[in-house]
Short mmCIF file of C-alpha atoms and ligand atoms in Angstrom, two decimals:
data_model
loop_
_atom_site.label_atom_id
_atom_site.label_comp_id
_atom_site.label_asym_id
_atom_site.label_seq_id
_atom_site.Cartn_x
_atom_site.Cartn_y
_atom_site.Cartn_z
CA UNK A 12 -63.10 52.28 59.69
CA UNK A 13 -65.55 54.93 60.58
CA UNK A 14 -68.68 54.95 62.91
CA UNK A 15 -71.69 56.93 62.43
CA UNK A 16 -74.48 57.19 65.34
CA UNK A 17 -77.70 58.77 64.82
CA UNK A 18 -81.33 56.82 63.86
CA UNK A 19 -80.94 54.97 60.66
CA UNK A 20 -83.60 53.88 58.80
CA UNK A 21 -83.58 52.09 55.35
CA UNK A 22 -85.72 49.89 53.06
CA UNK A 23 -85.04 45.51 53.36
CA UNK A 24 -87.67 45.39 50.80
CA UNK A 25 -90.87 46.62 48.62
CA UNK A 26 -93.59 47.54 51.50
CA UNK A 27 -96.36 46.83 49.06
CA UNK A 28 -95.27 43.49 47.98
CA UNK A 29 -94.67 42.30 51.28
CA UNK A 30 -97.73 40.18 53.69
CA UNK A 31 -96.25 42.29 56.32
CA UNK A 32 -94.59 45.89 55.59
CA UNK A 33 -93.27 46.22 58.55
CA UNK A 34 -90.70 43.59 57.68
CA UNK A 35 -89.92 45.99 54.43
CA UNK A 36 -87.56 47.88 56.94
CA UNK A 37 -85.51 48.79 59.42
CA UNK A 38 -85.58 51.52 61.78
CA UNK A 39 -83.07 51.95 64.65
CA UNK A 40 -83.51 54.99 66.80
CA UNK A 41 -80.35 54.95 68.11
CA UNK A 42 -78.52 53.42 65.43
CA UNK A 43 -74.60 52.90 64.16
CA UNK A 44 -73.09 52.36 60.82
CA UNK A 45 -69.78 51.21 60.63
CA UNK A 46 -68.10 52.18 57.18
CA UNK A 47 -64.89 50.53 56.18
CA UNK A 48 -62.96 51.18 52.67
CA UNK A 49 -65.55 52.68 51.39
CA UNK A 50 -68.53 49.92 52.03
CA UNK A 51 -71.11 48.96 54.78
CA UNK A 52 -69.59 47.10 57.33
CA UNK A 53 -72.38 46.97 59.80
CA UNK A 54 -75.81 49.02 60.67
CA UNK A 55 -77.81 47.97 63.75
CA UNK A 56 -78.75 49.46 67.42
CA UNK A 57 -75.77 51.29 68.56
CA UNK A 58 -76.28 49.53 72.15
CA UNK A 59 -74.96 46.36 70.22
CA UNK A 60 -72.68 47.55 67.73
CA UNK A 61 -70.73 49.52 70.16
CA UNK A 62 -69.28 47.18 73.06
CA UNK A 63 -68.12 44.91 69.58
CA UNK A 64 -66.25 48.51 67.85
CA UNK A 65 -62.33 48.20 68.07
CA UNK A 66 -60.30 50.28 69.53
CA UNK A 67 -59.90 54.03 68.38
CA UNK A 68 -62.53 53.59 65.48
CA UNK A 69 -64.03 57.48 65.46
CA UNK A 70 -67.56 58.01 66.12
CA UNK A 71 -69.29 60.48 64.57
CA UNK A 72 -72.67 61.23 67.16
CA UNK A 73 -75.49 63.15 65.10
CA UNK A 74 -78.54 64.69 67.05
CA UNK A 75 -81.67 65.14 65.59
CA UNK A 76 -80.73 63.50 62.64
CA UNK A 77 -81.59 60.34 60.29
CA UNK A 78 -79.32 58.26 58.17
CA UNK A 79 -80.53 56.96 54.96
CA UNK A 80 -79.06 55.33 51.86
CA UNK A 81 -78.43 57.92 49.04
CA UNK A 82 -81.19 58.96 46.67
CA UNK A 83 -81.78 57.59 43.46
CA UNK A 84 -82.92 59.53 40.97
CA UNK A 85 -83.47 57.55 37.52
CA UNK A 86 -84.14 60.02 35.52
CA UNK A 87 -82.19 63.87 34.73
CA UNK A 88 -81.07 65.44 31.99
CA UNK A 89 -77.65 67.38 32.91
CA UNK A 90 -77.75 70.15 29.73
CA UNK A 91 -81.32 71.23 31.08
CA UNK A 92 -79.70 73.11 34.14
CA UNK A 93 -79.58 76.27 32.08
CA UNK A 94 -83.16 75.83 30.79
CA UNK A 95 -85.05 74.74 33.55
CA UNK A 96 -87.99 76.85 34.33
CA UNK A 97 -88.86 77.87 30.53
CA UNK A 98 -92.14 79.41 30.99
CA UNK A 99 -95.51 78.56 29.34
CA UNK A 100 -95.40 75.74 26.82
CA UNK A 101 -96.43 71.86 26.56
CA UNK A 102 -93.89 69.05 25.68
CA UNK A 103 -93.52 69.35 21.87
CA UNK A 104 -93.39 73.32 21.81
CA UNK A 105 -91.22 73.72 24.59
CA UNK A 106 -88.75 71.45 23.51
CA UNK A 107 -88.36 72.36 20.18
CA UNK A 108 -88.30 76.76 21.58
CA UNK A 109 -86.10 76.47 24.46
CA UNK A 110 -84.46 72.65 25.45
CA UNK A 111 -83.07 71.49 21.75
CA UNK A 112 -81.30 74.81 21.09
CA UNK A 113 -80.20 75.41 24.25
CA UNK A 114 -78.30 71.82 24.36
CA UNK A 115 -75.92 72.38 21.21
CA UNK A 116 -73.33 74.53 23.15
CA UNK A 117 -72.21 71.08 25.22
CA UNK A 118 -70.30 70.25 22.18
CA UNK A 119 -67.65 72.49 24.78
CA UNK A 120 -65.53 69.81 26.38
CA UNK A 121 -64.59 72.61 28.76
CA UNK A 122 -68.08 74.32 28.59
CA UNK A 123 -69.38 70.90 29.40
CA UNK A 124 -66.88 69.88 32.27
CA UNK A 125 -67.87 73.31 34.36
CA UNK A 126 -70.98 72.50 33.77
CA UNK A 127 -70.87 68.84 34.56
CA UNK A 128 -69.65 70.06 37.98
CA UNK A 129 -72.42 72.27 38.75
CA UNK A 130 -74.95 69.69 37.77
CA UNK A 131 -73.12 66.59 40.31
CA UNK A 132 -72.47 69.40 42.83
CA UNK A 133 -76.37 70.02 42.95
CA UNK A 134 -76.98 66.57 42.75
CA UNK A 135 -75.24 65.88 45.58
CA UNK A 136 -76.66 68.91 47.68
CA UNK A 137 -79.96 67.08 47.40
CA UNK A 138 -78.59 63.91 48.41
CA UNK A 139 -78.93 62.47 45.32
CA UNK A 140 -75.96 59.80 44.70
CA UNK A 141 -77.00 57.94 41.92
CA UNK A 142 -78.75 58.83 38.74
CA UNK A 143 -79.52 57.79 35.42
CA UNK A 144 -78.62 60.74 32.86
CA UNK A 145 -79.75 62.16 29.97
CA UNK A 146 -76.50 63.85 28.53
CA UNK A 147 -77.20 66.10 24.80
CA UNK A 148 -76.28 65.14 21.60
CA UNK A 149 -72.69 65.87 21.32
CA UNK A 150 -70.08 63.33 23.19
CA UNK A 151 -68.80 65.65 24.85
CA UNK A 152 -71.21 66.34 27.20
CA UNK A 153 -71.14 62.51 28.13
CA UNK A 154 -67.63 62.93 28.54
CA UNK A 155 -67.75 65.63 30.96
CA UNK A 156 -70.12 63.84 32.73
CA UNK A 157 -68.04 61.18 33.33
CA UNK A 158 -65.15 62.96 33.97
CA UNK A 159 -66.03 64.64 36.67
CA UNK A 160 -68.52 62.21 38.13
CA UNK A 161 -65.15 59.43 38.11
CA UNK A 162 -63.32 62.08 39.89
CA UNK A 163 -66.19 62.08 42.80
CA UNK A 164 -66.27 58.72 42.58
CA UNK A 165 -70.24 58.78 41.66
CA UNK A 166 -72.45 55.59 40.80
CA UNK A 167 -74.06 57.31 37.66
CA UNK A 168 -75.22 56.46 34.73
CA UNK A 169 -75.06 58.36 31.42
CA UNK A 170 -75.95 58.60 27.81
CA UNK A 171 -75.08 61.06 25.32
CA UNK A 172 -78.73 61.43 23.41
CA UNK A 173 -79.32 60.03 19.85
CA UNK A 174 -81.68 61.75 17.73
CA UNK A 175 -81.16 62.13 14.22
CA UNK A 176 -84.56 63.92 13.13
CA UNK A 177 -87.56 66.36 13.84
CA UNK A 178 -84.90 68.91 15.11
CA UNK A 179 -86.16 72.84 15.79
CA UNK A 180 -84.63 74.88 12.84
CA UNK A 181 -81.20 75.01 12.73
CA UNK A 182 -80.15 72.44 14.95
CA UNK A 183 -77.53 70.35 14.17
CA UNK A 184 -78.84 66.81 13.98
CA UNK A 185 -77.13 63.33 14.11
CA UNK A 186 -77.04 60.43 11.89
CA UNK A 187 -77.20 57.00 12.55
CA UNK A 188 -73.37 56.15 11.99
CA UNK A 189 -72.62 59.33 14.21
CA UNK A 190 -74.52 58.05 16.89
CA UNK A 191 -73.26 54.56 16.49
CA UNK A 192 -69.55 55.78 16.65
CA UNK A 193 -70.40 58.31 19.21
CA UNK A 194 -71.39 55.84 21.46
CA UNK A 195 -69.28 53.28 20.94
CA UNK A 196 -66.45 55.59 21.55
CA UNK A 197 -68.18 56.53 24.98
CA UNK A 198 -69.27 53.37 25.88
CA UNK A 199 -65.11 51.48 25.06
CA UNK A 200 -63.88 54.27 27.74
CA UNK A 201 -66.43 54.72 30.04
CA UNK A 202 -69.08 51.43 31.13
CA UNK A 203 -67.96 49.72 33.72
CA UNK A 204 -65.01 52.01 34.65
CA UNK A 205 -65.11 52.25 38.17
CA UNK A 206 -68.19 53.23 39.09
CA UNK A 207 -69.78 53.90 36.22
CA UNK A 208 -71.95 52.80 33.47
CA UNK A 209 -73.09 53.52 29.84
CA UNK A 210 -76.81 53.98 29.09
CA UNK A 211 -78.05 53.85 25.36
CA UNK A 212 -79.88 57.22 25.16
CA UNK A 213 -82.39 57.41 22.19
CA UNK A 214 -84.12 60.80 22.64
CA UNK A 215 -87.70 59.43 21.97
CA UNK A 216 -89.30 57.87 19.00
CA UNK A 217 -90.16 60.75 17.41
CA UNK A 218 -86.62 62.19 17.03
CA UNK A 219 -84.80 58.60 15.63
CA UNK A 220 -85.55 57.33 12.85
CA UNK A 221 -85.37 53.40 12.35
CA UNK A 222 -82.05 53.35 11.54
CA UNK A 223 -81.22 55.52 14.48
CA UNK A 224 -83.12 52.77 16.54
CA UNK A 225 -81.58 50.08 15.16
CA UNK A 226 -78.10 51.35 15.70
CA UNK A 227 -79.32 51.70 19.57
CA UNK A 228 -79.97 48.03 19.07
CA UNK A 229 -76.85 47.07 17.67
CA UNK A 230 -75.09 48.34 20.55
CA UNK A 231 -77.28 46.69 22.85
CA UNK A 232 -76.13 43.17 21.13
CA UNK A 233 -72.54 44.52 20.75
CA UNK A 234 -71.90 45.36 24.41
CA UNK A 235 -73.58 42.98 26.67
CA UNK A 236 -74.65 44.99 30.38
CA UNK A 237 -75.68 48.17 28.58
CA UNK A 238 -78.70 50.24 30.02
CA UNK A 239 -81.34 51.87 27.71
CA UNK A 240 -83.46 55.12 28.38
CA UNK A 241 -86.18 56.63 26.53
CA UNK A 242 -89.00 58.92 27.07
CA UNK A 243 -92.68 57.23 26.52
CA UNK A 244 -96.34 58.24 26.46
CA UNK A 245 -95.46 61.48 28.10
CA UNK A 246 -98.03 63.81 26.79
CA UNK A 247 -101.19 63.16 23.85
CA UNK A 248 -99.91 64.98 20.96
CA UNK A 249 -96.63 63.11 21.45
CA UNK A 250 -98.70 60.31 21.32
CA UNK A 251 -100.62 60.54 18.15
CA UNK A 252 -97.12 61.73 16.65
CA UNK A 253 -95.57 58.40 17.25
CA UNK A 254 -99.13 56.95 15.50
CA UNK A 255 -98.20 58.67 12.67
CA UNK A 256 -94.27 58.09 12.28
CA UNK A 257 -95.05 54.09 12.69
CA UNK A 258 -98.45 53.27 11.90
CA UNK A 259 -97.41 49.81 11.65
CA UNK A 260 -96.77 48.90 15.53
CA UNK A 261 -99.54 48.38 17.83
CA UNK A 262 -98.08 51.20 20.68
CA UNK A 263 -95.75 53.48 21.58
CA UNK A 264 -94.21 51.05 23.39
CA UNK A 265 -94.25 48.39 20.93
CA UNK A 266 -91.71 51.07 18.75
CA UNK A 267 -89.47 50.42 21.22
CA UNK A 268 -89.88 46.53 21.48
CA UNK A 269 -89.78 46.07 18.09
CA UNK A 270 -86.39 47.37 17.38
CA UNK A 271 -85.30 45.36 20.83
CA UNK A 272 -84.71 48.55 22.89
CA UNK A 273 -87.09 47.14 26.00
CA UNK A 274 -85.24 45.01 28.19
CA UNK A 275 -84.47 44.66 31.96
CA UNK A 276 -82.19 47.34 31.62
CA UNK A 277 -84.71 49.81 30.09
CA UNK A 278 -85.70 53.00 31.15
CA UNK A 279 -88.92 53.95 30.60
CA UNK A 280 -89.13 57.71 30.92
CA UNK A 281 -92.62 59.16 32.20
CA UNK A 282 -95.00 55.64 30.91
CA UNK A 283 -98.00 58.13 32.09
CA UNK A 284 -100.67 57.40 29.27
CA UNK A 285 -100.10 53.71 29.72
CA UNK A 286 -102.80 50.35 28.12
CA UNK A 287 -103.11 47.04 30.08
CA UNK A 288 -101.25 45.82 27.15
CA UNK A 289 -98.55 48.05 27.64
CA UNK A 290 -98.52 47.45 31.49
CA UNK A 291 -98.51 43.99 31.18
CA UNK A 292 -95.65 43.46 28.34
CA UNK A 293 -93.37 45.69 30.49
CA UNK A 294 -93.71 43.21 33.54
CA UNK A 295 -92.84 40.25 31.12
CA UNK A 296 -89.71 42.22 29.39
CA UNK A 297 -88.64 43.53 32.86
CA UNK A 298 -88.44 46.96 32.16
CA UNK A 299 -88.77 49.94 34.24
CA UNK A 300 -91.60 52.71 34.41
CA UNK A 301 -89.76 56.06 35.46
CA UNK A 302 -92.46 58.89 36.54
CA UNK A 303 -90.93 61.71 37.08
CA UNK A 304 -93.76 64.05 39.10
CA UNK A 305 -92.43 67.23 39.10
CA UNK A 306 -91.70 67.23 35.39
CA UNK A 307 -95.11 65.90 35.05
CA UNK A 308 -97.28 68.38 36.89
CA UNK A 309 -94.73 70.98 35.24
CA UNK A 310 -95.81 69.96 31.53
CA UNK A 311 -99.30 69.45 32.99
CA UNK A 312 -99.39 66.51 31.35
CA UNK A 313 -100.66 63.52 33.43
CA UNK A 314 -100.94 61.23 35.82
CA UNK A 315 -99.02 57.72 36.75
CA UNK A 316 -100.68 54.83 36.84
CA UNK A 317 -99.73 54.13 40.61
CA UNK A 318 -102.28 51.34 40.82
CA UNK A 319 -101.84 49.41 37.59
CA UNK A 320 -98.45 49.54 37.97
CA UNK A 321 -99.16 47.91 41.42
CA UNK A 322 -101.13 45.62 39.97
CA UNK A 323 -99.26 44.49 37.26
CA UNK A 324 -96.08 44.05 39.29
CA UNK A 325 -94.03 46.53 36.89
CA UNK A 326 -90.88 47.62 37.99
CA UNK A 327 -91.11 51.45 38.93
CA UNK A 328 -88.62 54.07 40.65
CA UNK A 329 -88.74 57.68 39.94
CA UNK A 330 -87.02 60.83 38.59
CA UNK A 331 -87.35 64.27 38.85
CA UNK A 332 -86.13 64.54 34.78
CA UNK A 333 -84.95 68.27 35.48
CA UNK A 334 -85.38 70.34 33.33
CA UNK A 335 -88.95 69.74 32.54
CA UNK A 336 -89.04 69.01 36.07
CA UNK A 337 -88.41 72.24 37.99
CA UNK A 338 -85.84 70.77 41.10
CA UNK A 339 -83.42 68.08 41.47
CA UNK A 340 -84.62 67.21 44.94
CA UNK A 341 -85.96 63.49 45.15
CA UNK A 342 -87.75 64.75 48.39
CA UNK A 343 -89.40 67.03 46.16
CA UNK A 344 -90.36 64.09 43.88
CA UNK A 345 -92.01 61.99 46.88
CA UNK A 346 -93.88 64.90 47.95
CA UNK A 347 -95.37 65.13 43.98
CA UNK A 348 -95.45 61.63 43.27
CA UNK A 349 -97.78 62.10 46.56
CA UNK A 350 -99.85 64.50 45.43
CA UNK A 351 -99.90 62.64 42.16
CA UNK A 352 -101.22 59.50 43.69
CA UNK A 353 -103.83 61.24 45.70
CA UNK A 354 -105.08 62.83 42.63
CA UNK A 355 -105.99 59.32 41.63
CA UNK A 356 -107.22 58.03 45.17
CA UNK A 357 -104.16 56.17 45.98
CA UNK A 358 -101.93 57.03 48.90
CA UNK A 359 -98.94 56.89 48.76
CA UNK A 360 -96.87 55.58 51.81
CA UNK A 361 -93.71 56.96 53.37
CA UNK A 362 -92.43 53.55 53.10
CA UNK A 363 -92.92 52.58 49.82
CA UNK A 364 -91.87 56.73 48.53
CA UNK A 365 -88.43 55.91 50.17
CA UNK A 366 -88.21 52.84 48.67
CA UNK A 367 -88.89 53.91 45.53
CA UNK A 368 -85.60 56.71 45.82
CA UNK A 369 -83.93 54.29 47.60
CA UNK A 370 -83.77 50.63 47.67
CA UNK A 371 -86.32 50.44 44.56
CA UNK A 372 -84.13 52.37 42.35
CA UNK A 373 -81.18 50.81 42.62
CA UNK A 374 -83.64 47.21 41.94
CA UNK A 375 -84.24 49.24 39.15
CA UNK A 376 -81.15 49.86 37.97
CA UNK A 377 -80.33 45.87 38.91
CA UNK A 378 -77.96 47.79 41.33
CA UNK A 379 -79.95 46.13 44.37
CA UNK A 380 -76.06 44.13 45.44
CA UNK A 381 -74.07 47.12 45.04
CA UNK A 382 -76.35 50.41 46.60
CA UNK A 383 -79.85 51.07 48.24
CA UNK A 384 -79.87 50.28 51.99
CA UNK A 385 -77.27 49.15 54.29
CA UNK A 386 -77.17 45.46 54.22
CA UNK A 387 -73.18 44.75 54.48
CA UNK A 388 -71.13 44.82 51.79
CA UNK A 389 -72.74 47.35 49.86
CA UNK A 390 -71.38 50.55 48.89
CA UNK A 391 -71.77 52.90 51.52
CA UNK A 392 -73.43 56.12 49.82
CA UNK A 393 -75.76 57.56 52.66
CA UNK A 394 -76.88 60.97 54.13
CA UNK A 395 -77.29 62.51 56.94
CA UNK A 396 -80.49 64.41 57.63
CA UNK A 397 -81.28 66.86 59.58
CA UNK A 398 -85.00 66.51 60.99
CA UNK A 399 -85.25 69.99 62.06
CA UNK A 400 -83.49 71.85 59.38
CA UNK A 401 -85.55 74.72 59.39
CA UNK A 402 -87.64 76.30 62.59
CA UNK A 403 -90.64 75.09 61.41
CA UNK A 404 -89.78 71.59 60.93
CA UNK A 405 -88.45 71.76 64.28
CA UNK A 406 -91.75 72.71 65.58
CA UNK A 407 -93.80 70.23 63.32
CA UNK A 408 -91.59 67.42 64.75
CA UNK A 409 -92.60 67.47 67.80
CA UNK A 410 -96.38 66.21 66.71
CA UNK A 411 -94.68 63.66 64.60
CA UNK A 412 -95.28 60.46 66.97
CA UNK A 413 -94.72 57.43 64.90
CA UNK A 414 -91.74 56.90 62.47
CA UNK A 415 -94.19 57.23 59.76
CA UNK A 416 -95.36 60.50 60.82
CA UNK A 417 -92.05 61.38 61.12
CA UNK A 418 -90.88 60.18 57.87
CA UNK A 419 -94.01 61.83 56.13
CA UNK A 420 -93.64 64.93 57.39
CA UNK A 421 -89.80 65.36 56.40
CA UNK A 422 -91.12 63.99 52.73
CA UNK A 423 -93.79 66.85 52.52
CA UNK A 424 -91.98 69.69 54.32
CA UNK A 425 -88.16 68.95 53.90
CA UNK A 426 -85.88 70.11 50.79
CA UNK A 427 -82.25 70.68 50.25
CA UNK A 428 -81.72 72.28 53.64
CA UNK A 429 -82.91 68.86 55.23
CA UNK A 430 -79.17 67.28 53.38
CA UNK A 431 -76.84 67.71 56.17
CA UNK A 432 -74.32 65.66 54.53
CA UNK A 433 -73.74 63.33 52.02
CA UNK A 434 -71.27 60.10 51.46
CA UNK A 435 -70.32 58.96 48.57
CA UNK A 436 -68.65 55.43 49.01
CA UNK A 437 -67.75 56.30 52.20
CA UNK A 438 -66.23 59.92 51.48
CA UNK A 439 -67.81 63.06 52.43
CA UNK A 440 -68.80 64.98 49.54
CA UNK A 441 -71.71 67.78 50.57
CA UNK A 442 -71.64 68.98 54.07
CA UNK A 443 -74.32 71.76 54.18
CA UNK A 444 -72.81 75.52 54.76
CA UNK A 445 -74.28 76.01 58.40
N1 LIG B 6 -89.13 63.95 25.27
C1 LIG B 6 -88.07 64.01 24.45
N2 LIG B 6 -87.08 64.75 25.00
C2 LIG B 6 -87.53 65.16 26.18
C3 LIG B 6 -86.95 65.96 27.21
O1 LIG B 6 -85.83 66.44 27.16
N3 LIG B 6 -87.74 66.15 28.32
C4 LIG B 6 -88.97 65.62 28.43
N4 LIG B 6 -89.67 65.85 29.55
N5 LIG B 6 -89.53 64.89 27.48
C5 LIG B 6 -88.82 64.66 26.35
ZN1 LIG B 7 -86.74 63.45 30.25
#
């Protein structure tokens, strides 16, 4: 067992769905969490967790510093680390120039696995330690993926894509019974192993054809507990494409729903050009709207529907989906899906942006009894930050009077230097160099 003593603050609930938001969480300033084997033993005021400690537990005393549950990010693709920031193109162009060809060289198991490391290392640098990932088309990228993320003992989720059409020149494509195979393969060794699970990965309607889409289905019924994750309504001319491949549905979204790909364990990539219709059939199916904000304001190519997704109840959490987005830091999401909101006269709380990279993503992962916040028994993943990682922070903290301030401020102003360390199921796995 293993104390740690610092404030601790973490989400009990959605703030914006609650009569009273202060009940959404819990803030101890001079909190303790006890870790044991790996999960939450206890979390509460350190004045009442410590008289009950036993006998030669170690506790670790942070100043200056906040413990949170991990970050959630629900949305990544782990090839794109070599092509983010591609300059000067919208969706379509700059897929097909620099992301598509740039993804065929993960076909390397061993080019993969180095890579793989990179990508969890940076993950975990950011704090982030759970994410739903876009892997490329060739299994082996999936497998590296999981290889290394089992060895770090990483909640993740991964897909290898499927996509057999509308390829740039001279990309090797899949087919259908590729895919199918492909998957199955990954999904026999890998879902559910430890702590890790299998998401069906079609790229986006545009690149599978219906019999692509239908062997994502098939698995779906095959393999009961699977995830799914698409991209949707991301951009206009994306948009009218999908018109145009399946003139007979009624959406975008309906593609997906036809061929039974939307589900409570779908992942709804971007959902920024959203109907009522649309809103309102994702509430009843379950499924989950992903913005992803920095991506978003990267492709310059509009905003989430913060409010009707409010107001339809939808399920939402949100990504950064590096590589269109330009960081992996989910405090760099918060602070976009800020400015986002505010575009749209909406403000977004501290409360509910933590929840949504905390607590709300692992709801949306229907993760909420394993990770999230500190209620015992879950795993313990958590970070400790550092509220004065850099001078100025240090400075701006002293003006920050109420734990919203305070919370605010680190989601505007902090980034990776803010990590001070990161657990993953109890372990340390980042501890920032200075
Ligand atoms: N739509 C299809 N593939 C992609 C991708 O890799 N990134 C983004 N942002 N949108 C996509
Ligand atoms: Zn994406």
């Amino acid at each position: 067992m293993k104390a740690y003593r610092a404030a601790i603050f973490h989400l009990v609930d959605n703030p914006v769905r609650t009569p009273n938001p202060a009940a959404a969480y819990q803030y101890w300033e001079d909190g303790l969490l006890l870790v044991e084997k790996g999960k939450i033993k206890a979390a509460g005021p350190a004045a009442a967790l410590l008289p009950q400690l036993p006998e030669g537990v170690p506790v670790a005393s942070y100043q200056n510093a906040l413990i949170i549950p991990g970050l959630i990010d629900i949305h990544i693709h782990f090839p794109q680390i070599t092509t983010v920031a591609s300059y000067g193109e919208q969706l379509l162009e700059w897929l097909h120039d620099y992301i598509l060809p740039g993804e065929g060289e993960y076909a390397d198991q061993s080019l993969a696995q180095a890579r793989a490391e990179i990508f969890l290392k940076e993950l975990l640098r950011r704090g982030t330690t759970t994410a739903s990932v876009y892997c490329s088309l060739a299994k082996e990228s999936a497998e590296a993926l999981f290889t290394v993320a089992q060895r770090l003992n990483l909640r993740l989720l991964a897909g290898k894509v499927m996509m057999d059409r509308n390829g740039p020149e001279g990309m090797k494509l899949a087919t259908p019974e590729a895919d199918y195979h492909d998957c199955q393969e990954l999904i026999e060794k890998w879902h559910g192993k430890g702590r890790l699970a299998y998401v069906v990965t079609p790229r986006f309607a545009p690149a599978c054809s219906e019999v692509d889409l239908q062997a994502a289905a098939r698995l779906l019924k095959e393999y009961p507990g699977l995830y799914v994750q698409t991209h949707l309504c991301e951009n206009h001319h994306e948009i009218a494409w999908v018109r145009e491949l399946f003139p007979e549905r009624k959406s975008y979204l309906d593609v997906y729903d036809h061929y039974g790909l939307v589900g409570e364990k779908t992942l709804l990539g971007h959902s920024l050009h959203l109907e009522d219709e649309d809103f309102r059939r994702v509430r009843e199916a379950g499924a989950v709207l992903c913005p992803c904000p920095p991506s978003n304001f990267f492709l310059g190519r509009g905003l989430f529907k913060f409010a009707k997704a409010r107001e339809y109840q939808a399920k939402v959490a949100l990504g950064t989906d590096l590589g269109a987005g330009n960081t992996f830091s989910m405090f760099k999401a918060m602070e976009e899906a800020y400015k986002m909101a505010q575009l749209q006269g909406y403000s977004l709380s501290p409360f509910e942006a933590f929840y949504l990279v905390t607590l709300g993503g692992a709801r949306a992962l229907s993760l909420e009894d394993k990770i999230g916040n500190f209620e015992v028994g879950k795993e313990a993943d958590f970070l400790i930050l550092d509220l004065q990682s850099t001078p100025f922070l240090k400075f701006r903290m002293q003006f920050a009077r109420t734990l919203c301030d305070q919370l605010f401020v680190q989601m505007m102003l902090g980034d990776d230097r803010a990590i001070r360390e990161t657990y993953v199921y109890g372990v340390l796995a980042h501890r920032r160099d200075t």
